[in-house]
CSV table of C-alpha atoms in Angstrom, one decimal:
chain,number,residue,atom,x,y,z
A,1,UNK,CA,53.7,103.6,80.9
A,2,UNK,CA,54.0,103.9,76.9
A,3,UNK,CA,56.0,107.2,77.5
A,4,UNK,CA,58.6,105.3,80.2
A,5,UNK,CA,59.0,102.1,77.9
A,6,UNK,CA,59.9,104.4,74.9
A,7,UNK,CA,62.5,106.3,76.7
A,8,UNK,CA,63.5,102.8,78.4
A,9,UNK,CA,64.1,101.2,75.8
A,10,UNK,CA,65.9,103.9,73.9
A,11,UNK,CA,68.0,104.0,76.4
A,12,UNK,CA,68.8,100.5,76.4
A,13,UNK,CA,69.3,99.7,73.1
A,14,UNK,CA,71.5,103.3,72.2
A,15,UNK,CA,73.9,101.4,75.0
A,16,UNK,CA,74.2,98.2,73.7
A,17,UNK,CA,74.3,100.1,69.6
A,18,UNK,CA,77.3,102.3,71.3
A,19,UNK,CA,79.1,99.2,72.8
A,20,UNK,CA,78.8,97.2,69.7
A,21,UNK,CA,79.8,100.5,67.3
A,22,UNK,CA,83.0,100.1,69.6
A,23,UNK,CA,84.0,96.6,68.8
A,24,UNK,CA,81.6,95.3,65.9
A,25,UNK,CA,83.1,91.7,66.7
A,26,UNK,CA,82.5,91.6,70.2
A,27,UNK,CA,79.6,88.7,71.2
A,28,UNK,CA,79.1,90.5,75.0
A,29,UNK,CA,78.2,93.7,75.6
A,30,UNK,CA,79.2,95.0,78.7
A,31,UNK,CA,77.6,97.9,81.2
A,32,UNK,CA,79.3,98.5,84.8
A,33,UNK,CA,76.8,100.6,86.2
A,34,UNK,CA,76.2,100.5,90.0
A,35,UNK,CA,72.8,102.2,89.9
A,36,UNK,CA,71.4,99.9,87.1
A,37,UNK,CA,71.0,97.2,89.9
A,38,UNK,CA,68.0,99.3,90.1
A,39,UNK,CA,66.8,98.6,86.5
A,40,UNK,CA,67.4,95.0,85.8
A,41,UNK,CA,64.0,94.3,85.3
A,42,UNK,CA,63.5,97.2,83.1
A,43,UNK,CA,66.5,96.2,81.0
A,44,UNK,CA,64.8,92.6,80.9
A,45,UNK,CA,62.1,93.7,79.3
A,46,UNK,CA,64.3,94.9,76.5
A,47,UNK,CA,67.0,92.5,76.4
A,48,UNK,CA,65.7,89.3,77.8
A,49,UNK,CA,69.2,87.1,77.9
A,50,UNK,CA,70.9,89.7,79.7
A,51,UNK,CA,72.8,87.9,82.1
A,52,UNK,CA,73.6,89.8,85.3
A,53,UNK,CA,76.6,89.7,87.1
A,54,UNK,CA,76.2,91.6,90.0
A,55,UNK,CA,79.7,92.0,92.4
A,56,UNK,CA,79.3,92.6,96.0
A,57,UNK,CA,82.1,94.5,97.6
A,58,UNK,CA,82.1,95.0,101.3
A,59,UNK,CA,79.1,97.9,102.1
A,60,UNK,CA,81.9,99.5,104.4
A,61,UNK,CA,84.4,99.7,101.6
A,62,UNK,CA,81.7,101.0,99.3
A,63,UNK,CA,80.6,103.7,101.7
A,64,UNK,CA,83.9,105.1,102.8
A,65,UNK,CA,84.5,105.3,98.5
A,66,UNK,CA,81.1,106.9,98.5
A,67,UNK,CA,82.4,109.5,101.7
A,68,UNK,CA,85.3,110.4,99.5
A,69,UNK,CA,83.7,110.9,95.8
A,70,UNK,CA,81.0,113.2,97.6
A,71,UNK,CA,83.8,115.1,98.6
A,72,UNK,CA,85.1,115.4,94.9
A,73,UNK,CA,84.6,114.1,91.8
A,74,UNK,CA,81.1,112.6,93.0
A,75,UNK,CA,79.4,115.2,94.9
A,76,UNK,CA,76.4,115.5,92.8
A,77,UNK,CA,75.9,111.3,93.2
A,78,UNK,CA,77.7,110.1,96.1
A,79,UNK,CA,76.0,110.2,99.3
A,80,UNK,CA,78.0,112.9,102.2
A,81,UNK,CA,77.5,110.5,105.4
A,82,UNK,CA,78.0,106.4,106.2
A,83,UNK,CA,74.8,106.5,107.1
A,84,UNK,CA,73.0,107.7,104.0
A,85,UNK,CA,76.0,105.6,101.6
A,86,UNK,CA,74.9,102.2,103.9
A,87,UNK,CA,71.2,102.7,103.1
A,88,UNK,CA,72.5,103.1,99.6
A,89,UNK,CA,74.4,100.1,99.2
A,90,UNK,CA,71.6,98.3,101.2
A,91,UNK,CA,69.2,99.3,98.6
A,92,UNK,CA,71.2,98.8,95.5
A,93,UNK,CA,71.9,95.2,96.8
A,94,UNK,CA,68.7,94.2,98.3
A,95,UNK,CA,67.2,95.3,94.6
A,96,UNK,CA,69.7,93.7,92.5
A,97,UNK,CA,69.1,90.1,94.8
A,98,UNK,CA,65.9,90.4,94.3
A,99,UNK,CA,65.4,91.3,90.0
A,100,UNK,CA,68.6,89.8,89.1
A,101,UNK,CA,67.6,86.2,89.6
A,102,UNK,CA,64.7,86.4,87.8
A,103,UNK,CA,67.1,85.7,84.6
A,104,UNK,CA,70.5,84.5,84.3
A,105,UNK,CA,72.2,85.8,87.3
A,106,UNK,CA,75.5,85.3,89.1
A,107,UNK,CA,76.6,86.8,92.6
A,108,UNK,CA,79.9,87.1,93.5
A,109,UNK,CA,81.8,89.0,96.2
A,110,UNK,CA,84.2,91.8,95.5
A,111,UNK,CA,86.7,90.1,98.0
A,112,UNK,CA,86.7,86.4,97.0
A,113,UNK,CA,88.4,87.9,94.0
A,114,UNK,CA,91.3,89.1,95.7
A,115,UNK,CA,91.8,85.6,97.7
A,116,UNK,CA,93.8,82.7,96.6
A,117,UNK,CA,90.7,80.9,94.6
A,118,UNK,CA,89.8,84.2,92.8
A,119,UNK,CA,90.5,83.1,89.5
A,120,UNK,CA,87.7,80.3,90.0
A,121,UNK,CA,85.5,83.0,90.2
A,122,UNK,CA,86.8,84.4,87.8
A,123,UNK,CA,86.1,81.5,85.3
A,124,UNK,CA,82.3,81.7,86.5
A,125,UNK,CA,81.7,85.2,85.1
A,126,UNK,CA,83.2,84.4,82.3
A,127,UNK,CA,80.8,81.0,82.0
A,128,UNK,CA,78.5,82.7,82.9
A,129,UNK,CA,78.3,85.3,79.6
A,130,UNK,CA,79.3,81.7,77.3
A,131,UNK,CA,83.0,82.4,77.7
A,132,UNK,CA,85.5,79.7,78.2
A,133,UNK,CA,89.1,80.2,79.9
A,134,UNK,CA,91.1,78.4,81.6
A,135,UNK,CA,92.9,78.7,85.3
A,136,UNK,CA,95.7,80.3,83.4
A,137,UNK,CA,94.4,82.7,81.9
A,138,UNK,CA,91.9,83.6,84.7
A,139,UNK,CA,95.1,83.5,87.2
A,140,UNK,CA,97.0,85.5,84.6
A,141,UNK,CA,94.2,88.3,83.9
A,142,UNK,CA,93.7,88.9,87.8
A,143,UNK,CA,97.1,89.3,88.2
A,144,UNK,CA,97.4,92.3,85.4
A,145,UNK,CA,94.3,93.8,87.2
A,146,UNK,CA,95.8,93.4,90.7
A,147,UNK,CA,96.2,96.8,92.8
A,148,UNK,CA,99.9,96.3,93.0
A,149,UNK,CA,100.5,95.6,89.2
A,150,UNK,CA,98.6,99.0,88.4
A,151,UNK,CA,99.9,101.1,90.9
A,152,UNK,CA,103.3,100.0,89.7
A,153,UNK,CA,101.9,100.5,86.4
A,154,UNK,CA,100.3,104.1,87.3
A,155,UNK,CA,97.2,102.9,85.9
A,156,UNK,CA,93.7,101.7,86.1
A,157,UNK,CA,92.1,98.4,84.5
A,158,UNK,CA,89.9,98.6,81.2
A,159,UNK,CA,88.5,95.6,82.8
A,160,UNK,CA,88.8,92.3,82.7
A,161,UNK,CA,86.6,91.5,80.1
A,162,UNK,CA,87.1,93.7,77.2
A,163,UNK,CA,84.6,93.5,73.9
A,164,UNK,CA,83.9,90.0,75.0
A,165,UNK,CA,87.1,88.9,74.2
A,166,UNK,CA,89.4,87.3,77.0
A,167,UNK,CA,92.6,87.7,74.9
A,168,UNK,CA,92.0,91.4,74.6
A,169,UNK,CA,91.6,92.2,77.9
A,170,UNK,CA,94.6,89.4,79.2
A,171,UNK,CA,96.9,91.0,76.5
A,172,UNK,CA,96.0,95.0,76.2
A,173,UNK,CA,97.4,97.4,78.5
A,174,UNK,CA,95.1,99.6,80.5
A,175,UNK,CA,93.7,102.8,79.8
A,176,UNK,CA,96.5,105.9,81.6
A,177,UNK,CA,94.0,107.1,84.2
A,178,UNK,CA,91.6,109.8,84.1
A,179,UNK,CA,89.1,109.6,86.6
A,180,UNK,CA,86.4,107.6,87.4
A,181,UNK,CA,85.4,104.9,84.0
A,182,UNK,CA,82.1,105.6,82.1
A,183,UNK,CA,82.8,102.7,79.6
A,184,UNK,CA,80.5,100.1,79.7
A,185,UNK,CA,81.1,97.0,81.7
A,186,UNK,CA,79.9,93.3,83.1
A,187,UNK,CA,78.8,94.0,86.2
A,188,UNK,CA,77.0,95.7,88.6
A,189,UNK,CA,79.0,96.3,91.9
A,190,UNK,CA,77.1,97.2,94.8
């Protein structure tokens, strides 16, 4: 177990060093990892105010996204049937329900931020990592993200919460695109 912890916590803390080395201001570091809905408890031992938000998209959305990243850019990762990319995102979810609320921990579904009350979901993420913003700026920072606005755009979001700092992400353009993200991140979508 002294081996595992070493390596565990190496891990953790060469993330957070690496997010922080990126914006030396920022007060939230951010990892968007699916598969660390697996680890939460791990990363609790290490970082013990980590606040999970874990996002919940529809298992049949993330399974026909699994179905076509196995067939490209994810085929080392990404599960080949709906069968096997359900158990997945069974797993994944089931895990992070059960560790995440064993610290801070917010659950929110994938879909509610696309309805008309998004943006009050919205505002509880960013309460829920100690950042204040208003319905405007929540409204205004869903917009800029929205499929239509990057597609018009031809780009992808750096996410909404950039370096812990609303007005950066509400006021940056996004990244051109370039394949699937490996910068860190909030949440944990599953």
């Amino acid at each position: 177990r002294e081996e595992f912890d070493a390596a565990a916590g190496t891990s953790v803390t060469a993330r957070v060093d690496a997010a922080q080395r990126m914006k030396p201001t920022a007060s939230v570091v951010l990892e968007k990892s699916p598969a660390h809905s697996l680890s939460i408890r791990t990363a609790r031992r290490f970082v013990p105010d980590v606040t999970v938000i874990h996002l919940v998209r529809d298992g049949r959305d993330v399974a026909s996204s699994m179905l076509a990243a196995s067939a490209d850019w994810g085929k080392l990762w990404a599960p080949s049937s709906i069968a096997a990319a359900a158990r997945v995102w069974e797993r994944d979810v089931t895990r992070a329900r059960t560790e995440g609320p064993l610290g801070p921990y917010l659950e929110l579904r994938y879909e509610s931020l696309l309805g008309a009350d998004g943006w009050a979901d919205l505002q509880r993420a960013f309460a829920a990592c100690g950042i204040d913003v208003g319905e405007d700026a929540a409204r205004s920072m869903l917009e800029a993200h929205s499929f239509d606005n990057m597609a018009r755009n031809r780009s992808v979001a750096a996410g909404i919460l950039v370096g812990g700092e609303a007005t950066d992400a509400r006021a940056a353009p996004p990244p051109p695109a370039s394949g699937p993200s490996d910068r860190p991140g909030l949440y944990v979508i599953s």
